[in-house]
PDB file of C-alpha atoms in Angstrom:
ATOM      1  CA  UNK S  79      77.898  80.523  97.195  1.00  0.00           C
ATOM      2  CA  UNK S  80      79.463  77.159  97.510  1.00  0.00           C
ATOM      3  CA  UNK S  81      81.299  75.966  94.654  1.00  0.00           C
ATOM      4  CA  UNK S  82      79.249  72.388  94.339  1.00  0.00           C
ATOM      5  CA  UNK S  83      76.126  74.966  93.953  1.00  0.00           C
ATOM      6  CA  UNK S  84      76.350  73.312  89.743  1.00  0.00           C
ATOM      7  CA  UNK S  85      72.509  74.651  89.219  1.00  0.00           C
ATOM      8  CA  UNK S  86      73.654  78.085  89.549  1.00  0.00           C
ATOM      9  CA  UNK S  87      77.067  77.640  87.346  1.00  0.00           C
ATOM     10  CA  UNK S  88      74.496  75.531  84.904  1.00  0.00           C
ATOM     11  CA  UNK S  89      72.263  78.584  84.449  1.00  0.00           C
ATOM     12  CA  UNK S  90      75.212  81.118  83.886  1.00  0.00           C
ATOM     13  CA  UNK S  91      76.902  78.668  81.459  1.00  0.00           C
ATOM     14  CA  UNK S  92      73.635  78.721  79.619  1.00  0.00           C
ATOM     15  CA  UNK S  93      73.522  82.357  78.926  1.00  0.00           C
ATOM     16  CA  UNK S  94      76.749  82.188  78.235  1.00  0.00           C
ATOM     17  CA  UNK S  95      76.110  80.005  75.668  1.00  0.00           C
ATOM     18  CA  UNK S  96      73.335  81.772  74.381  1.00  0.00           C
ATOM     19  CA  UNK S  97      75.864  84.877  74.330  1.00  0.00           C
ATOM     20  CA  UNK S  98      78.563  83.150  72.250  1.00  0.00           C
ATOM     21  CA  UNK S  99      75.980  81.299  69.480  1.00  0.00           C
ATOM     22  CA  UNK S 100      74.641  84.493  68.761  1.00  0.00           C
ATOM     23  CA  UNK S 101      77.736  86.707  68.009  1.00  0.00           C
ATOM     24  CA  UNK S 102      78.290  85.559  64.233  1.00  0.00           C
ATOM     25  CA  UNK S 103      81.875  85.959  65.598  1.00  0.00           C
ATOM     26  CA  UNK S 104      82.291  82.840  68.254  1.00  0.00           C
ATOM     27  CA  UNK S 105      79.799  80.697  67.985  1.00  0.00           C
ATOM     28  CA  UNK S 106      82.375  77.350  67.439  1.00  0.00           C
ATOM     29  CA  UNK S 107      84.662  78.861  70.383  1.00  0.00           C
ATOM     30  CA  UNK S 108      82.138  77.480  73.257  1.00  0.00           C
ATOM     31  CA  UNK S 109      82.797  73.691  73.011  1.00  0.00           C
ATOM     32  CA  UNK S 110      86.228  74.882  73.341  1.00  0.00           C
ATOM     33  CA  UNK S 111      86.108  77.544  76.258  1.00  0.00           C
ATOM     34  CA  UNK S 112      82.609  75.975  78.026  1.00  0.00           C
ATOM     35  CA  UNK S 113      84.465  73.614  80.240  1.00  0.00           C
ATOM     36  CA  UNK S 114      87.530  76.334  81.349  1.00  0.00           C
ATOM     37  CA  UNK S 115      84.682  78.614  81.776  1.00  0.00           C
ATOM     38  CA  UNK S 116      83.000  76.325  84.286  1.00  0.00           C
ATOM     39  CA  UNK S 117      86.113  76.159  86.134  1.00  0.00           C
ATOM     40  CA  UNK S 118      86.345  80.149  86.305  1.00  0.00           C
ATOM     41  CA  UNK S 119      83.267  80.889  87.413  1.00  0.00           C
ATOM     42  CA  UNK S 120      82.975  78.241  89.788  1.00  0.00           C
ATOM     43  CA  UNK S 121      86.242  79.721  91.304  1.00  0.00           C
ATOM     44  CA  UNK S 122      85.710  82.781  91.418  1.00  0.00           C
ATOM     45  CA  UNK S 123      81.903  83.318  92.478  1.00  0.00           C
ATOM     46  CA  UNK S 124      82.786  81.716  95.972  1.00  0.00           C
ATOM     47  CA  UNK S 125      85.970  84.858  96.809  1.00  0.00           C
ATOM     48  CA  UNK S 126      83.679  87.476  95.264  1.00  0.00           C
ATOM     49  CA  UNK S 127      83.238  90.065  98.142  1.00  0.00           C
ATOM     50  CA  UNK S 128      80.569  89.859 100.740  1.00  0.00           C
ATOM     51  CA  UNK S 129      77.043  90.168  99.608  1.00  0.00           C
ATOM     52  CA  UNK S 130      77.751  89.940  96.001  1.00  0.00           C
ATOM     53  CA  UNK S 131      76.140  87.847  93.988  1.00  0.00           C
ATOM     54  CA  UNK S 132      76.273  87.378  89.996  1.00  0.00           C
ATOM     55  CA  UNK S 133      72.907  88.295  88.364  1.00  0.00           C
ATOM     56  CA  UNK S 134      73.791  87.133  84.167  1.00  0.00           C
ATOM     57  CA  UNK S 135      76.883  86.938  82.087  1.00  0.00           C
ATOM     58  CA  UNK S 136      76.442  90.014  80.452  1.00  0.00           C
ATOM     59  CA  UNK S 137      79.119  90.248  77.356  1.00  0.00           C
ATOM     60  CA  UNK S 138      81.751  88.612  75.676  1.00  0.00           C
ATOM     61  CA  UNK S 139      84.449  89.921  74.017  1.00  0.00           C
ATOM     62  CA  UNK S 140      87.849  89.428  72.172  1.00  0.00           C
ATOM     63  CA  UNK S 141      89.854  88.907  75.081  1.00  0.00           C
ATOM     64  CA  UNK S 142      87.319  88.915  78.204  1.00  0.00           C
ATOM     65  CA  UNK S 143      84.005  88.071  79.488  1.00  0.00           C
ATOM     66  CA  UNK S 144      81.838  90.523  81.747  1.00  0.00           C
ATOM     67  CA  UNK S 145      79.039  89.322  84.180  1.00  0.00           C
ATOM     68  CA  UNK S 146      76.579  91.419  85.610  1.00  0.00           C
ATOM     69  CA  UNK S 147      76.938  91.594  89.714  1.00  0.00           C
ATOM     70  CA  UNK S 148      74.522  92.664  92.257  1.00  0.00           C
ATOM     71  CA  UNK S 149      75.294  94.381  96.130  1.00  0.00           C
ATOM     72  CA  UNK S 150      72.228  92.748  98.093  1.00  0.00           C
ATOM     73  CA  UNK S 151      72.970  95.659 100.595  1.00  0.00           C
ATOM     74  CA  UNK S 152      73.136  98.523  98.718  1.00  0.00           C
ATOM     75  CA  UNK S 153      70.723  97.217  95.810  1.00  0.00           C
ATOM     76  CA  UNK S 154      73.344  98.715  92.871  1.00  0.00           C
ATOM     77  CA  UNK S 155      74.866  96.740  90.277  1.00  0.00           C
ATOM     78  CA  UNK S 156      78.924  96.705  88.699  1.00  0.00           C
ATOM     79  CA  UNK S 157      80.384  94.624  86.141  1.00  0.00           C
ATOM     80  CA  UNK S 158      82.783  91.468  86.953  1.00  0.00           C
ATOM     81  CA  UNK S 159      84.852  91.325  83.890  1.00  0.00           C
ATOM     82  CA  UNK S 160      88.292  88.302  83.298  1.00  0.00           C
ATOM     83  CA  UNK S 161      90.158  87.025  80.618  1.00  0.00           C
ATOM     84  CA  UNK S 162      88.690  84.951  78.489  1.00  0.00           C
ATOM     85  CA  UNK S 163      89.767  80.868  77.766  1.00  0.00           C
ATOM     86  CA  UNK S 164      91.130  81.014  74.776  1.00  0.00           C
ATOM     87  CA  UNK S 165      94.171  78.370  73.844  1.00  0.00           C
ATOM     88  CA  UNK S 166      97.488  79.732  73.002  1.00  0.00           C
ATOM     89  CA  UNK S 167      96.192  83.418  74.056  1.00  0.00           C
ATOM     90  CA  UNK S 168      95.128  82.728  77.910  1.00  0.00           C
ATOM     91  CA  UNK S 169      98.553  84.258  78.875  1.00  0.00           C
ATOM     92  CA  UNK S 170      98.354  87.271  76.894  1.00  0.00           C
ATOM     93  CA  UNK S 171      94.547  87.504  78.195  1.00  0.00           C
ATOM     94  CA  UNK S 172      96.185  87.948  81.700  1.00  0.00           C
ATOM     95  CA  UNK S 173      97.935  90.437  81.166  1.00  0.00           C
ATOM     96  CA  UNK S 174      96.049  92.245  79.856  1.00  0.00           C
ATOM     97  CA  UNK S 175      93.359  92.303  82.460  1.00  0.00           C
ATOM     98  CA  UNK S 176      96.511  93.125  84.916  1.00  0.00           C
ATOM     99  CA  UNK S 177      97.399  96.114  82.445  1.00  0.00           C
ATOM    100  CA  UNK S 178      93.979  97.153  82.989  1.00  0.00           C
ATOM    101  CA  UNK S 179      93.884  97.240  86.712  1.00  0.00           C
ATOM    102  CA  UNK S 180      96.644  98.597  87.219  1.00  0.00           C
ATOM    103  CA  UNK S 181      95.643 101.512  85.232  1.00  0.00           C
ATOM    104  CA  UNK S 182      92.275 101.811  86.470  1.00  0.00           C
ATOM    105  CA  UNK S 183      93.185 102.219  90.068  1.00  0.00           C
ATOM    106  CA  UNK S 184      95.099 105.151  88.865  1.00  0.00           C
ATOM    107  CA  UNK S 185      92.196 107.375  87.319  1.00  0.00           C
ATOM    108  CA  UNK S 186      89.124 108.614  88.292  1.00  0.00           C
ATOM    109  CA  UNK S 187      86.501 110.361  85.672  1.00  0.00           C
ATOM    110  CA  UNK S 188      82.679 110.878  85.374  1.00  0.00           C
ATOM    111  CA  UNK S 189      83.314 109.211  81.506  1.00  0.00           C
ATOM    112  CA  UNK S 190      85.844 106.591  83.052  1.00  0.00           C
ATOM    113  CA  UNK S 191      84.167 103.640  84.750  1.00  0.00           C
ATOM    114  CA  UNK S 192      85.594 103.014  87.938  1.00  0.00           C
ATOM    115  CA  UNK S 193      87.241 100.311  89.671  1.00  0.00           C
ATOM    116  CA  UNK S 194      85.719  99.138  92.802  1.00  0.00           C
ATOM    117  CA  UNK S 195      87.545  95.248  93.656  1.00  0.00           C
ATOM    118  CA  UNK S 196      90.452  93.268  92.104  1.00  0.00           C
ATOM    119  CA  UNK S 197      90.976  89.757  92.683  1.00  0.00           C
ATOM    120  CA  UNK S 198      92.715  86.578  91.262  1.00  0.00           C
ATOM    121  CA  UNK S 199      91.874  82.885  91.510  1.00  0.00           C
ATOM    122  CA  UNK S 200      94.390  80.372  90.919  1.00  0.00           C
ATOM    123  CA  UNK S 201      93.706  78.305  87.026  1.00  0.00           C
ATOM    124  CA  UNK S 202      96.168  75.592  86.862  1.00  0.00           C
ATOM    125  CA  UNK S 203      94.320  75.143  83.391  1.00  0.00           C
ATOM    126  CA  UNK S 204      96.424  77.577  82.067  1.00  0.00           C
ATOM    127  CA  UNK S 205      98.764  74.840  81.109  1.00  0.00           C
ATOM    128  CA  UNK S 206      96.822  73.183  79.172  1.00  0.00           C
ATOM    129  CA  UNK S 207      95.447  76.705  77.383  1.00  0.00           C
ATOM    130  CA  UNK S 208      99.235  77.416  76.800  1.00  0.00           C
ATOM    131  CA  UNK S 209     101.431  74.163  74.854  1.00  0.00           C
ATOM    132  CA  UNK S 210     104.078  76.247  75.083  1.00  0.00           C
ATOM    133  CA  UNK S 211     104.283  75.535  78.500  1.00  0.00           C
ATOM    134  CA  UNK S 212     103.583  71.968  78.576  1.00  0.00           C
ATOM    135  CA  UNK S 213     107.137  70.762  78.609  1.00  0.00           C
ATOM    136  CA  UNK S 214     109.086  73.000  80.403  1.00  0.00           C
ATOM    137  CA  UNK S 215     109.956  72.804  84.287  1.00  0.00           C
ATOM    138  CA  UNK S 216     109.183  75.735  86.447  1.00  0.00           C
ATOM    139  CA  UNK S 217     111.078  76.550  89.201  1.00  0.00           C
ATOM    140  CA  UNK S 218     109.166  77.421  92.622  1.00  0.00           C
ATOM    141  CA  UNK S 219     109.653  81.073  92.182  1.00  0.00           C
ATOM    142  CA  UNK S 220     106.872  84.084  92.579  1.00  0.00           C
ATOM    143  CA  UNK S 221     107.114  84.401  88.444  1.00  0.00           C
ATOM    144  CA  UNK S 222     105.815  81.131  88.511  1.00  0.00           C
ATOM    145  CA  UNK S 223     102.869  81.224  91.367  1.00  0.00           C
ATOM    146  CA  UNK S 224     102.530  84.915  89.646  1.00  0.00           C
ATOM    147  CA  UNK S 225     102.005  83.001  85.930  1.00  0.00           C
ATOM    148  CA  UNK S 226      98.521  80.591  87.656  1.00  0.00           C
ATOM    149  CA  UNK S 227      96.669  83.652  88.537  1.00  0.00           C
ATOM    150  CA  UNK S 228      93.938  84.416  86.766  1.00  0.00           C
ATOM    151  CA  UNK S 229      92.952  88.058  87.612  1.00  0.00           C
ATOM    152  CA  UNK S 230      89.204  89.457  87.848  1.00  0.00           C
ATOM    153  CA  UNK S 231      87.925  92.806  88.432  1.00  0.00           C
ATOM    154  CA  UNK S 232      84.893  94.323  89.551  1.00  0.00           C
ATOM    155  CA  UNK S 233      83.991  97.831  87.949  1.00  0.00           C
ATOM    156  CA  UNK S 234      81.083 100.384  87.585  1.00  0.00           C
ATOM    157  CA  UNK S 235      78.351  99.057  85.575  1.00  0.00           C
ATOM    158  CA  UNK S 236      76.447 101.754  83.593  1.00  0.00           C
ATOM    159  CA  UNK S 237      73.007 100.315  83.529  1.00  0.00           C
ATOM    160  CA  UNK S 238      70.927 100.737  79.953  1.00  0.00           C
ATOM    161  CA  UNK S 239      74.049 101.464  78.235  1.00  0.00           C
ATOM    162  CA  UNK S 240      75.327  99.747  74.465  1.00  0.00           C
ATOM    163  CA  UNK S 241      78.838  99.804  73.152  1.00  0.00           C
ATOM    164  CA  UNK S 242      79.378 102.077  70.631  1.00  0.00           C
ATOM    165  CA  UNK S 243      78.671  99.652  68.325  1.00  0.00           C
ATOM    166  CA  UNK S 244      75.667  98.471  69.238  1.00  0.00           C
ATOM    167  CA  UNK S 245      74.277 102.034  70.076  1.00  0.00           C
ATOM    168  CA  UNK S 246      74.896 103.504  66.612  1.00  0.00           C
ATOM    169  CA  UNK S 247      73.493  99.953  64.812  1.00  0.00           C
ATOM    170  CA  UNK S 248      69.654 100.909  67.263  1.00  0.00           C
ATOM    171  CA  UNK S 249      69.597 104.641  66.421  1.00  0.00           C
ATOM    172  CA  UNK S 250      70.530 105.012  62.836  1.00  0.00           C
ATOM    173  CA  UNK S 251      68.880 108.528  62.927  1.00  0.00           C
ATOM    174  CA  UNK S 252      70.537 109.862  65.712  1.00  0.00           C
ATOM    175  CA  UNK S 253      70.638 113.849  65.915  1.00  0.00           C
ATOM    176  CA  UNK S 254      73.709 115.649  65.557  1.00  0.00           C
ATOM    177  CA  UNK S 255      73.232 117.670  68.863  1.00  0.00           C
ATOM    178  CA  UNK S 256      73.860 113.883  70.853  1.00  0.00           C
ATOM    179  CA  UNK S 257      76.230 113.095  68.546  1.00  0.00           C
ATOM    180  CA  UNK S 258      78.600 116.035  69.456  1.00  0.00           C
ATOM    181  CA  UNK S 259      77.608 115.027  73.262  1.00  0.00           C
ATOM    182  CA  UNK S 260      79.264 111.345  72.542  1.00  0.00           C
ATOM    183  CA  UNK S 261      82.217 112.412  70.977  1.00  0.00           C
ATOM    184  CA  UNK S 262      82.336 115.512  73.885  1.00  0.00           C
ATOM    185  CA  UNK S 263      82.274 112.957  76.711  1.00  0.00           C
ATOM    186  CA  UNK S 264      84.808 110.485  74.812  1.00  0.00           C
ATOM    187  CA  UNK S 265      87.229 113.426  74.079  1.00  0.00           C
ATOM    188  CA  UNK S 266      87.214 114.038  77.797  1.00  0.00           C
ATOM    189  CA  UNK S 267      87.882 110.472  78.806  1.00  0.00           C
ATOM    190  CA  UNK S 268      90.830 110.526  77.170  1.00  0.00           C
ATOM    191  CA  UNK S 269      92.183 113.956  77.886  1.00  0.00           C
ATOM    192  CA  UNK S 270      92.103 112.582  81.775  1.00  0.00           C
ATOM    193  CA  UNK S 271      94.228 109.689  80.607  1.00  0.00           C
ATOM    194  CA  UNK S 272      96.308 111.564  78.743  1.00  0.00           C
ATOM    195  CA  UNK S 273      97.136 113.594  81.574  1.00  0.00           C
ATOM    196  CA  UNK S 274      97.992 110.947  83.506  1.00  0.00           C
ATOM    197  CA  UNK S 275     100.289 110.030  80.769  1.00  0.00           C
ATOM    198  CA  UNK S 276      98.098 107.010  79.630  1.00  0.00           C
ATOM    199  CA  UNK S 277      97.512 105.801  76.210  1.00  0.00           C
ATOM    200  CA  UNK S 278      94.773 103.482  75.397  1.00  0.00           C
ATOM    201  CA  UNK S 279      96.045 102.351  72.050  1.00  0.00           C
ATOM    202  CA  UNK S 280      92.480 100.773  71.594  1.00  0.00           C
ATOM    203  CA  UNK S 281      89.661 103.534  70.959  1.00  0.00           C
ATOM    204  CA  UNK S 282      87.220 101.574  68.897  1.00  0.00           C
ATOM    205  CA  UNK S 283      83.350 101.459  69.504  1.00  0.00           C
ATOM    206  CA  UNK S 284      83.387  98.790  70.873  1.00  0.00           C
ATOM    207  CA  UNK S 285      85.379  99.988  73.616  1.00  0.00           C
ATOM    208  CA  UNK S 286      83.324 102.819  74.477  1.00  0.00           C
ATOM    209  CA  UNK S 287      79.648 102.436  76.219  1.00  0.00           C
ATOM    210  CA  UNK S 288      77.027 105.313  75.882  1.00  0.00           C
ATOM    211  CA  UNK S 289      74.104 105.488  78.314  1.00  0.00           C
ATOM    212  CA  UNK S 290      70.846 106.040  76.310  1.00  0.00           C
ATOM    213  CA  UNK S 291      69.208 108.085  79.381  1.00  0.00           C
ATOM    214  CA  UNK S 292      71.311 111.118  79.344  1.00  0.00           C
ATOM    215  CA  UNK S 293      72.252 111.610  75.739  1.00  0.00           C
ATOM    216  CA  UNK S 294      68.231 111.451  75.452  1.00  0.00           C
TER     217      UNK S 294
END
């Protein structure tokens, strides 16, 4: 897709939107990430791999928005999830979406989604996201090229799934047979990371998806 494609970027935006005015949480941080989120997708939908294309942003989150992809090949979908705009916490965004990678391409679990691309694009924007930054001269060093990339990854999208959050807000009455299932398939998530000598410092509902289909 070619980046002056703005009808396409225009109808993401506007979900997007949508997304953020409805989570009692963000609604007044659009006006101030719309524009750097223009600028993100528009970069990054053009170096997606071949015969991807992005369906709907799907989700938005403290640090990170996640799209909804689509293989026109295979016909499956995955998730495209990056750091979201946010001034004074852009940098911090990055790396945490680097921490991420990095220790995604390390595991592999049925109740771990899995990592199938990582990418960067380069967000000179980041400046301007980051005062701190402003008036200081960087050498032309790696650390520097290093500090402009914006990283993205692609991951395993589990189709009909909630976070934890929203799953346990629809199904108030939920039996205690799935609920011992949930917590089951959670417990062994983490046991794999923890024998991998990973700590996820994070374990919230949010943070975990459950698929309606097979819990049932």
């Amino acid at each position: 897709m070619p980046i002056s494609d703005s009808s396409i970027i225009a109808g993401h935006l506007s979900k997007l939107e949508k997304i953020y005015v409805e989570d009692k949480k963000i609604p007044k941080d659009w006006e101030k990430e719309r524009e750097y989120l223009k600028i993100i997708l528009s970069s990054i939908l053009p170096v997606l791999p071949i015969n991807y294309h992005l369906i709907e942003p799907k989700f938005v989150g403290g640090t990170s928005v996640i799209c909804v992809l689509e293989n026109e090949n295979l016909k499956f979908q995955c998730a495209l999830k990056f750091p979201r705009p946010i001034k004074n916490k852009i940098d911090d965004f990055r790396k945490v979406i680097n921490k991420e990678i990095s220790l995604l391409t390390e595991v592999r679990h049925p109740n771990i989604v899995a990592l199938y691309y990582q990418g960067h694009i380069i967000f000179n924007e980041i400046d301007e996201l980051e005062p701190k930054f402003q008036n200081q001269k960087f050498p032309d060093t790696d650390d520097n090229e290093d500090r402009k990339k914006l990283p993205f990854y692609i991951m395993e999208y589990i189709e009909g799934s909630d976070n934890g959050k929203q799953f346990f807000r629809n199904n108030l009455t939920i039996s205690e047979e799935n609920l011992v299932k949930i917590v089951e398939h959670t417990a062994k998530g983490i046991e794999h990371l923890h024998k991998k000598n990973i700590v996820h410092l994070d374990i919230k509902l949010e943070n975990i998806l459950i698929q309606k289909n097979p819990v049932f």
